[in-house]
mmCIF file of C-alpha atoms in Angstrom:
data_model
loop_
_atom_site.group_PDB
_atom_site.id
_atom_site.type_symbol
_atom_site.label_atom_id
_atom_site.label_comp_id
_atom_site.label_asym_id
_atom_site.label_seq_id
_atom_site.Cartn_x
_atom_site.Cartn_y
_atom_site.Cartn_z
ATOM 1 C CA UNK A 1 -90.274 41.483 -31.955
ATOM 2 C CA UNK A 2 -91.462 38.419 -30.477
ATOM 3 C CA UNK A 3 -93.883 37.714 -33.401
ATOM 4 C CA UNK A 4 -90.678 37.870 -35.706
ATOM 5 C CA UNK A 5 -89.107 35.173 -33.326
ATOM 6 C CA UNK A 6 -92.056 32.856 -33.119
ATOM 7 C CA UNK A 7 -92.241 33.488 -37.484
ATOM 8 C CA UNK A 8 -88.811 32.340 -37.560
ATOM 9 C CA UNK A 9 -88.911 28.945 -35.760
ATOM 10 C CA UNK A 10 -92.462 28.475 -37.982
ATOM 11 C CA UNK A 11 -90.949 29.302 -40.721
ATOM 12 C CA UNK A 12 -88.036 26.238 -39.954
ATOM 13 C CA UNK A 13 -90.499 24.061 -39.310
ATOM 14 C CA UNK A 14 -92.386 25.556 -42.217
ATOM 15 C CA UNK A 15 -89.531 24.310 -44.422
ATOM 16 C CA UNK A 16 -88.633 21.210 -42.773
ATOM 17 C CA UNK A 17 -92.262 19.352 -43.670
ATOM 18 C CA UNK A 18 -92.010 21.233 -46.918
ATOM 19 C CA UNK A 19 -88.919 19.508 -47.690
ATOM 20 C CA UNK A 20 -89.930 16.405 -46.546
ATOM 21 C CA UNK A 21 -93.514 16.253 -48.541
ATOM 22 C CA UNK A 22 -91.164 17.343 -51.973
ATOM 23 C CA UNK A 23 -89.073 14.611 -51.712
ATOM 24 C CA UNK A 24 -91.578 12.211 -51.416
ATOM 25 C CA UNK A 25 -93.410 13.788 -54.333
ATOM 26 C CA UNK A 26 -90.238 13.689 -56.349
ATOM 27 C CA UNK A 27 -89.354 10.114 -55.308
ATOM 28 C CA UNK A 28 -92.530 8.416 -55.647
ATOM 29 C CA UNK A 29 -95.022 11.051 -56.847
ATOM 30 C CA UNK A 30 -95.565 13.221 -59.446
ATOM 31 C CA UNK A 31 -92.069 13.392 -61.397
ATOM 32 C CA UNK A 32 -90.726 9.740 -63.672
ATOM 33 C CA UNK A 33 -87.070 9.494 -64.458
ATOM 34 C CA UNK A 34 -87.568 11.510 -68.058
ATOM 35 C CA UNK A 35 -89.387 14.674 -66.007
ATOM 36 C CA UNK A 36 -86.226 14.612 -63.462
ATOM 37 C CA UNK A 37 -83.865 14.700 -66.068
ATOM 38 C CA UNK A 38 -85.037 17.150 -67.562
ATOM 39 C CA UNK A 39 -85.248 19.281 -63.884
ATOM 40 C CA UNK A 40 -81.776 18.375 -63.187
ATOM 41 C CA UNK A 41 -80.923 19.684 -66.961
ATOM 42 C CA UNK A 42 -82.604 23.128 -66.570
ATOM 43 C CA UNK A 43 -81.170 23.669 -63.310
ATOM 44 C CA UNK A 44 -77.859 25.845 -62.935
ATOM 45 C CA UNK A 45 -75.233 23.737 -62.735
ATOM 46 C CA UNK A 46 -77.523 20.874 -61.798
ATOM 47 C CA UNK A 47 -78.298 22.620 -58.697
ATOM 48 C CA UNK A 48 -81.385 23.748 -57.021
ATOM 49 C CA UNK A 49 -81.354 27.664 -56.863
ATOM 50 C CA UNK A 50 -80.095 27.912 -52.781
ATOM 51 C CA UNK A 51 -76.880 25.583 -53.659
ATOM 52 C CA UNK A 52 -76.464 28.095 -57.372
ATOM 53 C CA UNK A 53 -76.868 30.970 -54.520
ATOM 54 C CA UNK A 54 -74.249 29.645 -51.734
ATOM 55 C CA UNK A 55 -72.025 28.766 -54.960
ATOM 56 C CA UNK A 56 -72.398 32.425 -55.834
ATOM 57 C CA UNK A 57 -71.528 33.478 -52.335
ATOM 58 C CA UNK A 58 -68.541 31.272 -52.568
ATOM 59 C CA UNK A 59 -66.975 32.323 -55.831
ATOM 60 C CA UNK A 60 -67.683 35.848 -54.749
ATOM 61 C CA UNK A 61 -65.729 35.374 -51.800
ATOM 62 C CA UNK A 62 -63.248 32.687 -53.652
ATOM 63 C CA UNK A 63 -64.156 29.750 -51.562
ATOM 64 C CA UNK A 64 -64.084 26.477 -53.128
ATOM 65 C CA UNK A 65 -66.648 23.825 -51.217
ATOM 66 C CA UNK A 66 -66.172 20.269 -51.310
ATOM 67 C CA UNK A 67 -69.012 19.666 -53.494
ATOM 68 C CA UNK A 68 -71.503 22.430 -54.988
ATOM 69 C CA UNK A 69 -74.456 20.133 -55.065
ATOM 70 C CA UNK A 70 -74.514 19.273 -51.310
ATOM 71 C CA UNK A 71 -72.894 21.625 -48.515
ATOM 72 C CA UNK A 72 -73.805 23.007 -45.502
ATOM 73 C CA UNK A 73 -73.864 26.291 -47.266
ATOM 74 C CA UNK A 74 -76.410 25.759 -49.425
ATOM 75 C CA UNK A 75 -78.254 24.130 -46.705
ATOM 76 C CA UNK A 76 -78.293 27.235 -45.082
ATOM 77 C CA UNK A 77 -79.149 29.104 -47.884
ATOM 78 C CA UNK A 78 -81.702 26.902 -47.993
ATOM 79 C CA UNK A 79 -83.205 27.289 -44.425
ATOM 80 C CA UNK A 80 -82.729 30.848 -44.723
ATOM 81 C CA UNK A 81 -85.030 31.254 -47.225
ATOM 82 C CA UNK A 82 -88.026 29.491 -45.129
ATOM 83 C CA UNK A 83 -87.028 31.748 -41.480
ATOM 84 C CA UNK A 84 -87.193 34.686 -43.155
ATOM 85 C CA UNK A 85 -90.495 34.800 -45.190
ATOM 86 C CA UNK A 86 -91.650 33.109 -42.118
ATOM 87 C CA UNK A 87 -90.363 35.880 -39.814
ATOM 88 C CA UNK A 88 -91.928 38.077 -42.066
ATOM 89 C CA UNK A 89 -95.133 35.904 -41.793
ATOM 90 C CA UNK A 90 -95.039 36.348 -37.869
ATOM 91 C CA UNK A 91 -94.175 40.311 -38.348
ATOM 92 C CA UNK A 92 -97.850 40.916 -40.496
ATOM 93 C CA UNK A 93 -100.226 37.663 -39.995
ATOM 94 C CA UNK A 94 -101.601 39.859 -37.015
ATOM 95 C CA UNK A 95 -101.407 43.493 -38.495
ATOM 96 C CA UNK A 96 -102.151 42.757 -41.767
ATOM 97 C CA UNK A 97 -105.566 41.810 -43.400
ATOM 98 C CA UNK A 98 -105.413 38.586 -45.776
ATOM 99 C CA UNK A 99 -101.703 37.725 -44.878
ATOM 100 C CA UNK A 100 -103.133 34.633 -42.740
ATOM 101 C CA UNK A 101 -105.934 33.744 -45.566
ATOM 102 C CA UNK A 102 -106.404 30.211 -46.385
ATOM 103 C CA UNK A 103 -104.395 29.044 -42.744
ATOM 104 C CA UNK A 104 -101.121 30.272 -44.751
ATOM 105 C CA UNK A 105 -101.822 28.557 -47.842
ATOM 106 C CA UNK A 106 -102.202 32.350 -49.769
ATOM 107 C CA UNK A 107 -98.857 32.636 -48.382
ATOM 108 C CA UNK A 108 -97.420 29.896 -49.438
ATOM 109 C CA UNK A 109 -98.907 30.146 -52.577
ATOM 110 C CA UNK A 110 -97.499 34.155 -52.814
ATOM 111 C CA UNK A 111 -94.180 32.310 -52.132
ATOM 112 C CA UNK A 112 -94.380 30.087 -55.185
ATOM 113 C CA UNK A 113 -94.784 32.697 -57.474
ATOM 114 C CA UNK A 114 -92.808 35.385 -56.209
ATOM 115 C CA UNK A 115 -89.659 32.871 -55.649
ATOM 116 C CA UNK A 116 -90.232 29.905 -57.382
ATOM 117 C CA UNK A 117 -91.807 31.730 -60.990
ATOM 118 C CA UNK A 118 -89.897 35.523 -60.565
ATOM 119 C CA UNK A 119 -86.974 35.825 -58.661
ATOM 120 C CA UNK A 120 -84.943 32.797 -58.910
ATOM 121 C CA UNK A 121 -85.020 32.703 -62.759
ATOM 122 C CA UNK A 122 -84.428 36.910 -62.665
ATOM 123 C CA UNK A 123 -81.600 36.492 -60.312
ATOM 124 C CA UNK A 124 -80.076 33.315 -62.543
ATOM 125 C CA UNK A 125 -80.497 30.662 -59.575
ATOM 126 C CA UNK A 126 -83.080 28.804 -61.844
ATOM 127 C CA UNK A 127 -83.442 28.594 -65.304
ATOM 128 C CA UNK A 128 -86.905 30.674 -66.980
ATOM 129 C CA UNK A 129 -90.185 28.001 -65.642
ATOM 130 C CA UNK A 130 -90.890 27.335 -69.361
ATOM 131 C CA UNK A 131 -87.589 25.251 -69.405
ATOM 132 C CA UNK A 132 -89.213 22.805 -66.730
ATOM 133 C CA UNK A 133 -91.476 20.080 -66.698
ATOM 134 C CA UNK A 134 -95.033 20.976 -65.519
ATOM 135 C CA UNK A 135 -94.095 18.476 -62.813
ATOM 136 C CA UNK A 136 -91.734 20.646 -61.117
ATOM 137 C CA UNK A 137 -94.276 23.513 -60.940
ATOM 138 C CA UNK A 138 -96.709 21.013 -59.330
ATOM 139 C CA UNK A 139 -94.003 19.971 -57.187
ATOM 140 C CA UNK A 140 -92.920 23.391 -55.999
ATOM 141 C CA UNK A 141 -96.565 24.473 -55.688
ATOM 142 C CA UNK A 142 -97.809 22.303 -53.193
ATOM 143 C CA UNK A 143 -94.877 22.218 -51.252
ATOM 144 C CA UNK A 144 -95.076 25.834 -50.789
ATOM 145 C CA UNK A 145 -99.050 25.432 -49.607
ATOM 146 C CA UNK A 146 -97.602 22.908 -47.644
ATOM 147 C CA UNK A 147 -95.158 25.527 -46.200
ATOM 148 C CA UNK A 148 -97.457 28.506 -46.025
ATOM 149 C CA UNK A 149 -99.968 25.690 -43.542
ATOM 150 C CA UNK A 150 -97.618 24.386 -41.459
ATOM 151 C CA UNK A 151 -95.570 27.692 -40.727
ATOM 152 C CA UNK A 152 -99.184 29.245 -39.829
ATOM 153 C CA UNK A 153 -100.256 26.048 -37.569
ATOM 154 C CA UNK A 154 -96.879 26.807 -35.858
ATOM 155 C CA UNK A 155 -97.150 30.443 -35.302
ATOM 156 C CA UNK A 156 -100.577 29.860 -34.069
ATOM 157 C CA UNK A 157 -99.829 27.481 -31.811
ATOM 158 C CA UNK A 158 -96.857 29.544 -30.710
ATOM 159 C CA UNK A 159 -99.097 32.585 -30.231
ATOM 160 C CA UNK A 160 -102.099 30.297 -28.654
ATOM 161 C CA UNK A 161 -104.057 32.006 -31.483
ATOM 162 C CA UNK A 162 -106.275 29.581 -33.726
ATOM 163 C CA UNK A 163 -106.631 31.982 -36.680
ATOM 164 C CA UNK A 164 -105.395 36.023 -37.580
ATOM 165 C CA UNK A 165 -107.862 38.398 -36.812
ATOM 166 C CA UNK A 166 -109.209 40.955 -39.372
ATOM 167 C CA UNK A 167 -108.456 44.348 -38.895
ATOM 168 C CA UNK A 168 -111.132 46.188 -38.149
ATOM 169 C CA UNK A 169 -111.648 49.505 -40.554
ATOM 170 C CA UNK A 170 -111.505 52.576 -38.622
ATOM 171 C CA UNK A 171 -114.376 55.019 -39.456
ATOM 172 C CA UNK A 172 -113.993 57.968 -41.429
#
């Protein structure tokens, strides 16, 4: 239980530095205005997918928030999708062989794909990847490395661990 604690608050750190390396990417990296147009155009509703899912939540619920773009709500969203990969991190990094590989960045790179590539364009919070620049993919890829790192330097510095052990096969 207390590794799924000490995943969570990685995982929020996890997500803050993500955020904060993305932005700069997207502000003075990677992306010119022409490749953030055309993000903004793919995206549902010009939104990035945890704003399309808190607007989701909303209608469901038939809330109307002052603006769909930027609310706490999707902030939330938001944050709640780093604590709980990263409480799920802190659950197997120890019991689970390869979970910690890389220092989190085969983490953060699982993350990527499995959110970023699958489920967000499956579950309509994104539109398919093919309808985004190449910068975007770039973007979201090393901001997730960046995520899967830092929520593994915090666990192990939460756990005064410097690296996962490798489970040890049991013999047959």
């Amino acid at each position: 239980m207390i590794d799924l604690l000490k995943g969570a608050v990685a995982g929020a750190v996890g997500v803050w530095v993500m955020d904060r390396v993305d932005w700069f990417m997207y502000e003075r990296g990677l992306d010119t205005q022409e490749t953030r147009c055309q993000t903004e155009a793919a995206r549902p509703g010009g939104m990035d997918p945890a704003h399309v899912m808190a607007k989701m939540g909303a209608d469901a619920v038939g809330v109307r928030p002052s603006s769909p773009k930027e609310n706490p709500a999707g902030l939330t969203v938001h944050y709640s999708l780093g604590i709980m990969p990263g409480m799920l991190y802190g659950g197997m990094r120890e019991r689970v062989n390869y979970v910690g590989a890389g220092r989190g960045l085969g983490y953060g790179f699982a993350l990527f794909v499995i959110e970023d590539e699958i489920a967000n364009p499956l579950l309509g919070t994104a539109a398919p990847p093919g309808r985004y620049p190449w910068t975007a993919h770039a973007r979201g890829l090393i901001a997730h490395l960046v995520y899967g790192f830092v929520t593994d330097a915090v666990f192990s510095v939460l756990s005064g661990t410097r690296h996962p052990r490798r489970l040890q096969r049991r013999p047959s």
